[in-house]
Amino acid sequence: MTADSDLWLPLAATPPRRWRVSFGSVAAAGRLFRRAYGEMTDLVLPPACPVCRARLGSAGGLCADCWQGVRFLERPWCERLGTPLPIDLGPGILSAAAVADPPAFARARSAVSYEGPVPDLVHAFKYADRTDLAPMLGAWMARAAHELVADADMLVPVPLHWGRLAHRRFNQAALLAQQVGRLTGVPVATRLLLRTRRTPQQVGLGRDERARNMRGAFVVPASKTAALAGRRPILIDDVLTTGATLEAATRALLDAGAAAVDVLTLARVVAPS
Ligand SMILES: [Zn+2]
């Protein structure tokens, strides 16, 4: 009974002395309840595709039709921005955009293009409590990150402002970073980068407006700069749109002493070629 408190049922026929409830038994009861509740909600709400709501055999994935619509980003791509290139001109090739307007980050990589079922998938993950998708999405990202991982010291999720965090209850970037960290072995640093102010929603803003909106939105606390000095973090976020958020976060890390910053997102907006 003491060997595995997980299996011990607190409502057994011979309970411990009255009022003497150990923390172990309370925790075990909580786990049992959550397990039973999870099975119950599976019966009431069978697992569904987060995009088209087709029924699935198990939670945490996509149906076959939606899966076919996901466009994974592959080489040839711009070594700097990670955007697909129409033809393969060999290693180290940069896109015109990367040459004309080089970003502060060294390299960006994204798992999938933000098109087809992906916008609905991201929406379900962020706003519809489909955190069960995190392992699948994290695996996609870890696959896209293999070049970056070799040089990385830590994963830094882009933080949410605390007001938004309270509203949404979790930071989707931190959840993705945890999954990538689990698969790659790179440690996750969640308190290294802070959001100094609540920025207005970026939806509907142009590139310059987004950059202005985000300037100075992040800071590394003085107590954390020693942990960052000379290191190479990977910033983690869900979607790269214009890159304004990741640009501002990169500048904060570089200002605090990071040697270089790479960027990894689940999805990115890819201009039609
Ligand atoms: Zn579907």
Short mmCIF file of C-alpha atoms and ligand atoms in Angstrom, two decimals:
data_model
loop_
_atom_site.label_atom_id
_atom_site.label_comp_id
_atom_site.label_asym_id
_atom_site.label_seq_id
_atom_site.Cartn_x
_atom_site.Cartn_y
_atom_site.Cartn_z
CA MET A 1 0.00 0.00 0.00
CA THR A 2 2.86 2.34 0.73
CA ALA A 3 4.76 1.29 -2.39
CA ASP A 4 2.38 2.89 -4.86
CA SER A 5 0.06 5.53 -3.47
CA ASP A 6 -1.30 6.04 -7.00
CA LEU A 7 -3.08 2.74 -6.78
CA TRP A 8 -4.36 3.20 -3.29
CA LEU A 9 -8.02 4.06 -3.11
CA PRO A 10 -8.69 6.51 -0.28
CA LEU A 11 -12.28 5.27 0.00
CA ALA A 12 -11.15 1.75 0.94
CA ALA A 13 -13.15 -0.29 3.48
CA THR A 14 -10.62 0.33 6.26
CA PRO A 15 -9.73 4.02 6.08
CA PRO A 16 -6.89 5.52 8.10
CA ARG A 17 -7.74 6.97 11.53
CA ARG A 18 -10.36 9.70 11.26
CA TRP A 19 -9.02 13.20 10.39
CA ARG A 20 -5.61 11.78 9.63
CA VAL A 21 -5.47 12.19 5.86
CA SER A 22 -1.98 12.15 4.39
CA PHE A 23 -1.05 14.50 1.56
CA GLY A 24 -0.27 11.39 -0.49
CA SER A 25 -3.81 10.12 -0.27
CA VAL A 26 -5.26 13.54 -1.14
CA ALA A 27 -3.02 13.74 -4.22
CA ALA A 28 -3.95 10.17 -5.20
CA ALA A 29 -7.64 11.00 -4.86
CA GLY A 30 -7.13 14.05 -7.07
CA ARG A 31 -5.39 11.96 -9.71
CA LEU A 32 -8.09 9.32 -9.62
CA PHE A 33 -10.77 11.97 -9.96
CA ARG A 34 -9.02 13.62 -12.90
CA ARG A 35 -8.54 10.27 -14.63
CA ALA A 36 -12.20 9.35 -14.14
CA TYR A 37 -13.27 12.85 -15.24
CA GLY A 38 -11.09 12.59 -18.39
CA GLU A 39 -12.67 9.25 -19.30
CA MET A 40 -16.12 10.67 -18.62
CA THR A 41 -15.62 13.72 -20.88
CA ASP A 42 -14.28 11.37 -23.59
CA LEU A 43 -17.61 9.55 -23.44
CA VAL A 44 -19.66 12.75 -23.48
CA LEU A 45 -17.44 14.48 -26.06
CA PRO A 46 -15.65 11.91 -28.25
CA PRO A 47 -12.29 13.07 -29.66
CA ALA A 48 -12.82 15.34 -32.64
CA CYS A 49 -10.61 16.87 -35.33
CA PRO A 50 -9.81 20.41 -34.08
CA VAL A 51 -10.32 21.81 -37.59
CA CYS A 52 -13.41 20.14 -39.11
CA ARG A 53 -14.76 18.38 -35.98
CA ALA A 54 -14.82 14.95 -37.65
CA ARG A 55 -14.76 12.17 -35.06
CA LEU A 56 -11.38 10.60 -34.32
CA GLY A 57 -10.27 7.39 -32.65
CA SER A 58 -8.11 9.28 -30.16
CA ALA A 59 -7.50 12.88 -29.09
CA GLY A 60 -4.51 15.05 -29.97
CA GLY A 61 -4.40 14.75 -33.78
CA LEU A 62 -6.02 15.72 -37.07
CA CYS A 63 -8.37 13.76 -39.35
CA ALA A 64 -6.87 12.33 -42.56
CA ASP A 65 -8.48 15.00 -44.79
CA CYS A 66 -7.16 17.94 -42.73
CA TRP A 67 -3.78 16.28 -42.36
CA GLN A 68 -3.45 16.23 -46.16
CA GLY A 69 -3.94 20.01 -46.27
CA VAL A 70 -1.00 20.74 -43.95
CA ARG A 71 1.97 22.13 -45.90
CA PHE A 72 5.23 21.26 -44.13
CA LEU A 73 8.08 23.63 -44.96
CA GLU A 74 11.04 21.88 -46.59
CA ARG A 75 14.27 22.80 -48.33
CA PRO A 76 15.15 24.63 -50.47
CA TRP A 77 14.58 27.58 -48.17
CA CYS A 78 16.26 30.88 -47.33
CA GLU A 79 18.95 30.01 -44.77
CA ARG A 80 18.13 33.17 -42.82
CA LEU A 81 14.33 33.47 -42.91
CA GLY A 82 13.38 29.83 -43.49
CA THR A 83 11.00 30.85 -46.29
CA PRO A 84 10.65 28.37 -49.17
CA LEU A 85 12.61 29.14 -52.35
CA PRO A 86 11.28 28.12 -55.79
CA ILE A 87 14.53 26.39 -56.89
CA ASP A 88 17.52 24.86 -55.11
CA LEU A 89 20.64 27.00 -55.74
CA GLY A 90 22.75 25.13 -53.19
CA PRO A 91 23.51 25.66 -49.50
CA GLY A 92 23.67 29.11 -47.87
CA ILE A 93 21.33 30.85 -50.32
CA LEU A 94 19.42 33.87 -48.98
CA SER A 95 16.08 35.20 -50.19
CA ALA A 96 15.81 38.73 -51.61
CA ALA A 97 13.86 39.74 -48.49
CA ALA A 98 16.66 38.58 -46.16
CA VAL A 99 19.26 40.55 -48.14
CA ALA A 100 17.18 43.74 -48.43
CA ASP A 101 16.01 43.84 -44.82
CA PRO A 102 18.06 41.49 -42.62
CA PRO A 103 16.31 40.54 -39.36
CA ALA A 104 17.93 40.84 -35.91
CA PHE A 105 17.65 37.06 -35.43
CA ALA A 106 20.23 34.78 -37.06
CA ARG A 107 17.92 32.07 -38.45
CA ALA A 108 14.18 31.44 -38.41
CA ARG A 109 12.58 28.05 -38.96
CA SER A 110 8.91 27.10 -38.96
CA ALA A 111 7.27 23.71 -39.19
CA VAL A 112 4.33 24.53 -41.44
CA SER A 113 2.89 27.23 -43.70
CA TYR A 114 0.04 29.26 -42.16
CA GLU A 115 -2.55 28.15 -44.71
CA GLY A 116 -5.16 25.42 -45.30
CA PRO A 117 -6.27 23.89 -41.98
CA VAL A 118 -3.39 25.47 -39.99
CA PRO A 119 -5.08 28.80 -39.00
CA ASP A 120 -8.05 26.87 -37.53
CA LEU A 121 -5.66 24.45 -35.85
CA VAL A 122 -3.71 27.30 -34.21
CA HIS A 123 -6.98 28.95 -33.16
CA ALA A 124 -8.23 25.73 -31.55
CA PHE A 125 -4.94 25.33 -29.69
CA LYS A 126 -4.83 28.93 -28.43
CA TYR A 127 -8.43 29.77 -27.73
CA ALA A 128 -10.50 26.58 -27.61
CA ASP A 129 -8.72 24.66 -24.85
CA ARG A 130 -7.23 22.10 -27.24
CA THR A 131 -3.98 21.84 -25.29
CA ASP A 132 -4.09 18.10 -26.09
CA LEU A 133 -2.64 19.15 -29.47
CA ALA A 134 0.64 20.35 -27.90
CA PRO A 135 2.55 17.03 -28.27
CA MET A 136 1.77 16.80 -32.01
CA LEU A 137 2.56 20.48 -32.67
CA GLY A 138 5.75 20.29 -30.60
CA ALA A 139 6.89 17.25 -32.59
CA TRP A 140 6.40 19.15 -35.84
CA MET A 141 8.50 22.01 -34.44
CA ALA A 142 11.27 19.76 -33.12
CA ARG A 143 11.59 18.26 -36.61
CA ALA A 144 11.93 21.74 -38.16
CA ALA A 145 14.45 22.80 -35.48
CA HIS A 146 17.08 20.10 -35.84
CA GLU A 147 19.73 22.46 -37.33
CA LEU A 148 19.10 25.12 -34.69
CA VAL A 149 19.12 22.67 -31.79
CA ALA A 150 22.76 21.71 -32.41
CA ASP A 151 23.84 25.30 -31.53
CA ALA A 152 21.21 26.12 -28.90
CA ASP A 153 21.76 26.69 -25.17
CA MET A 154 18.11 27.23 -24.22
CA LEU A 155 14.55 27.63 -25.51
CA VAL A 156 12.87 30.95 -24.63
CA PRO A 157 9.10 31.12 -25.19
CA VAL A 158 7.77 34.54 -26.19
CA PRO A 159 5.96 35.69 -23.02
CA LEU A 160 2.38 36.89 -22.82
CA HIS A 161 1.49 39.96 -20.80
CA TRP A 162 0.16 38.84 -17.42
CA GLY A 163 -3.25 40.37 -18.18
CA ARG A 164 -3.59 38.27 -21.30
CA LEU A 165 -2.17 35.24 -19.51
CA ALA A 166 -4.85 35.51 -16.81
CA HIS A 167 -7.52 35.70 -19.51
CA ARG A 168 -6.23 32.75 -21.56
CA ARG A 169 -4.93 30.74 -18.56
CA PHE A 170 -1.83 29.43 -20.41
CA ASN A 171 0.91 30.73 -22.68
CA GLN A 172 0.76 28.76 -25.91
CA ALA A 173 4.43 29.55 -26.69
CA ALA A 174 5.53 28.13 -23.31
CA LEU A 175 3.48 24.97 -23.90
CA LEU A 176 5.12 24.48 -27.31
CA ALA A 177 8.59 25.18 -25.85
CA GLN A 178 8.02 22.50 -23.19
CA GLN A 179 7.23 19.95 -25.90
CA VAL A 180 10.24 20.93 -28.04
CA GLY A 181 12.45 20.80 -24.93
CA ARG A 182 11.15 17.34 -24.02
CA LEU A 183 11.98 16.02 -27.52
CA THR A 184 15.34 17.76 -28.05
CA GLY A 185 16.76 17.91 -24.51
CA VAL A 186 17.34 21.69 -24.77
CA PRO A 187 16.34 23.36 -21.45
CA VAL A 188 13.40 25.79 -21.40
CA ALA A 189 13.95 29.21 -19.77
CA THR A 190 10.53 30.68 -19.01
CA ARG A 191 11.48 33.60 -16.74
CA LEU A 192 14.31 35.04 -18.79
CA LEU A 193 12.27 37.34 -21.00
CA LEU A 194 9.46 39.53 -19.67
CA ARG A 195 6.74 41.48 -21.39
CA THR A 196 6.87 45.06 -20.14
CA ARG A 197 3.51 46.19 -21.44
CA ARG A 198 0.33 44.87 -22.96
CA THR A 199 0.58 45.52 -26.69
CA PRO A 200 -2.59 46.00 -28.74
CA GLN A 201 -3.63 43.04 -30.91
CA GLN A 202 -1.52 42.92 -34.07
CA VAL A 203 -4.34 41.66 -36.31
CA GLY A 204 -5.05 44.13 -39.12
CA LEU A 205 -1.83 46.13 -38.63
CA GLY A 206 0.78 46.56 -41.38
CA ARG A 207 4.46 45.73 -41.06
CA ASP A 208 5.62 49.20 -39.90
CA GLU A 209 2.70 49.58 -37.48
CA ARG A 210 3.47 46.18 -35.99
CA ALA A 211 7.14 47.09 -35.53
CA ARG A 212 6.16 50.37 -33.78
CA ASN A 213 3.57 48.53 -31.69
CA MET A 214 6.16 46.04 -30.41
CA ARG A 215 9.19 48.30 -29.84
CA GLY A 216 10.44 48.01 -26.26
CA ALA A 217 7.73 45.46 -25.38
CA PHE A 218 10.24 42.96 -23.92
CA VAL A 219 13.03 43.12 -21.37
CA VAL A 220 15.45 40.72 -19.68
CA PRO A 221 15.57 41.40 -15.91
CA ALA A 222 19.03 42.43 -14.66
CA SER A 223 19.11 39.31 -12.44
CA LYS A 224 18.94 37.08 -15.55
CA THR A 225 21.58 38.67 -17.78
CA ALA A 226 24.40 36.47 -16.38
CA ALA A 227 22.46 33.35 -17.48
CA LEU A 228 22.22 34.78 -21.01
CA ALA A 229 25.69 36.29 -21.54
CA GLY A 230 27.39 34.73 -24.58
CA ARG A 231 24.61 32.13 -24.94
CA ARG A 232 22.53 31.24 -27.96
CA PRO A 233 18.79 30.97 -27.23
CA ILE A 234 16.01 29.85 -29.58
CA LEU A 235 12.92 32.04 -29.29
CA ILE A 236 9.70 30.01 -29.51
CA ASP A 237 6.31 31.31 -30.71
CA ASP A 238 3.22 29.94 -32.42
CA VAL A 239 3.00 31.99 -35.64
CA LEU A 240 5.46 34.25 -37.47
CA THR A 241 3.48 36.84 -39.43
CA THR A 242 5.61 39.94 -40.16
CA GLY A 243 8.17 38.96 -37.53
CA ALA A 244 7.70 42.20 -35.53
CA THR A 245 7.11 40.39 -32.21
CA LEU A 246 10.10 38.07 -32.70
CA GLU A 247 12.25 40.98 -33.87
CA ALA A 248 11.49 42.95 -30.68
CA ALA A 249 12.06 39.89 -28.47
CA THR A 250 15.35 39.15 -30.29
CA ARG A 251 16.59 42.71 -29.70
CA ALA A 252 15.84 42.42 -25.98
CA LEU A 253 17.87 39.17 -25.76
CA LEU A 254 20.77 40.64 -27.77
CA ASP A 255 20.76 43.84 -25.65
CA ALA A 256 21.02 41.62 -22.56
CA GLY A 257 24.15 39.88 -23.90
CA ALA A 258 23.00 36.87 -25.96
CA ALA A 259 25.60 35.91 -28.60
CA ALA A 260 22.96 35.26 -31.28
CA VAL A 261 19.26 34.41 -31.36
CA ASP A 262 17.47 31.87 -33.53
CA VAL A 263 13.70 31.68 -33.95
CA LEU A 264 11.39 28.65 -34.12
CA THR A 265 7.67 28.89 -34.73
CA LEU A 266 4.96 26.35 -35.37
CA ALA A 267 3.72 28.18 -38.46
CA ARG A 268 4.64 31.13 -40.61
CA VAL A 269 2.84 33.22 -43.18
CA VAL A 270 4.35 32.39 -46.57
CA ALA A 271 3.75 34.80 -49.46
CA PRO A 272 2.41 32.98 -52.55
CA SER A 273 5.28 32.41 -55.00
ZN ZN B 1 -10.44 17.43 -39.97
#
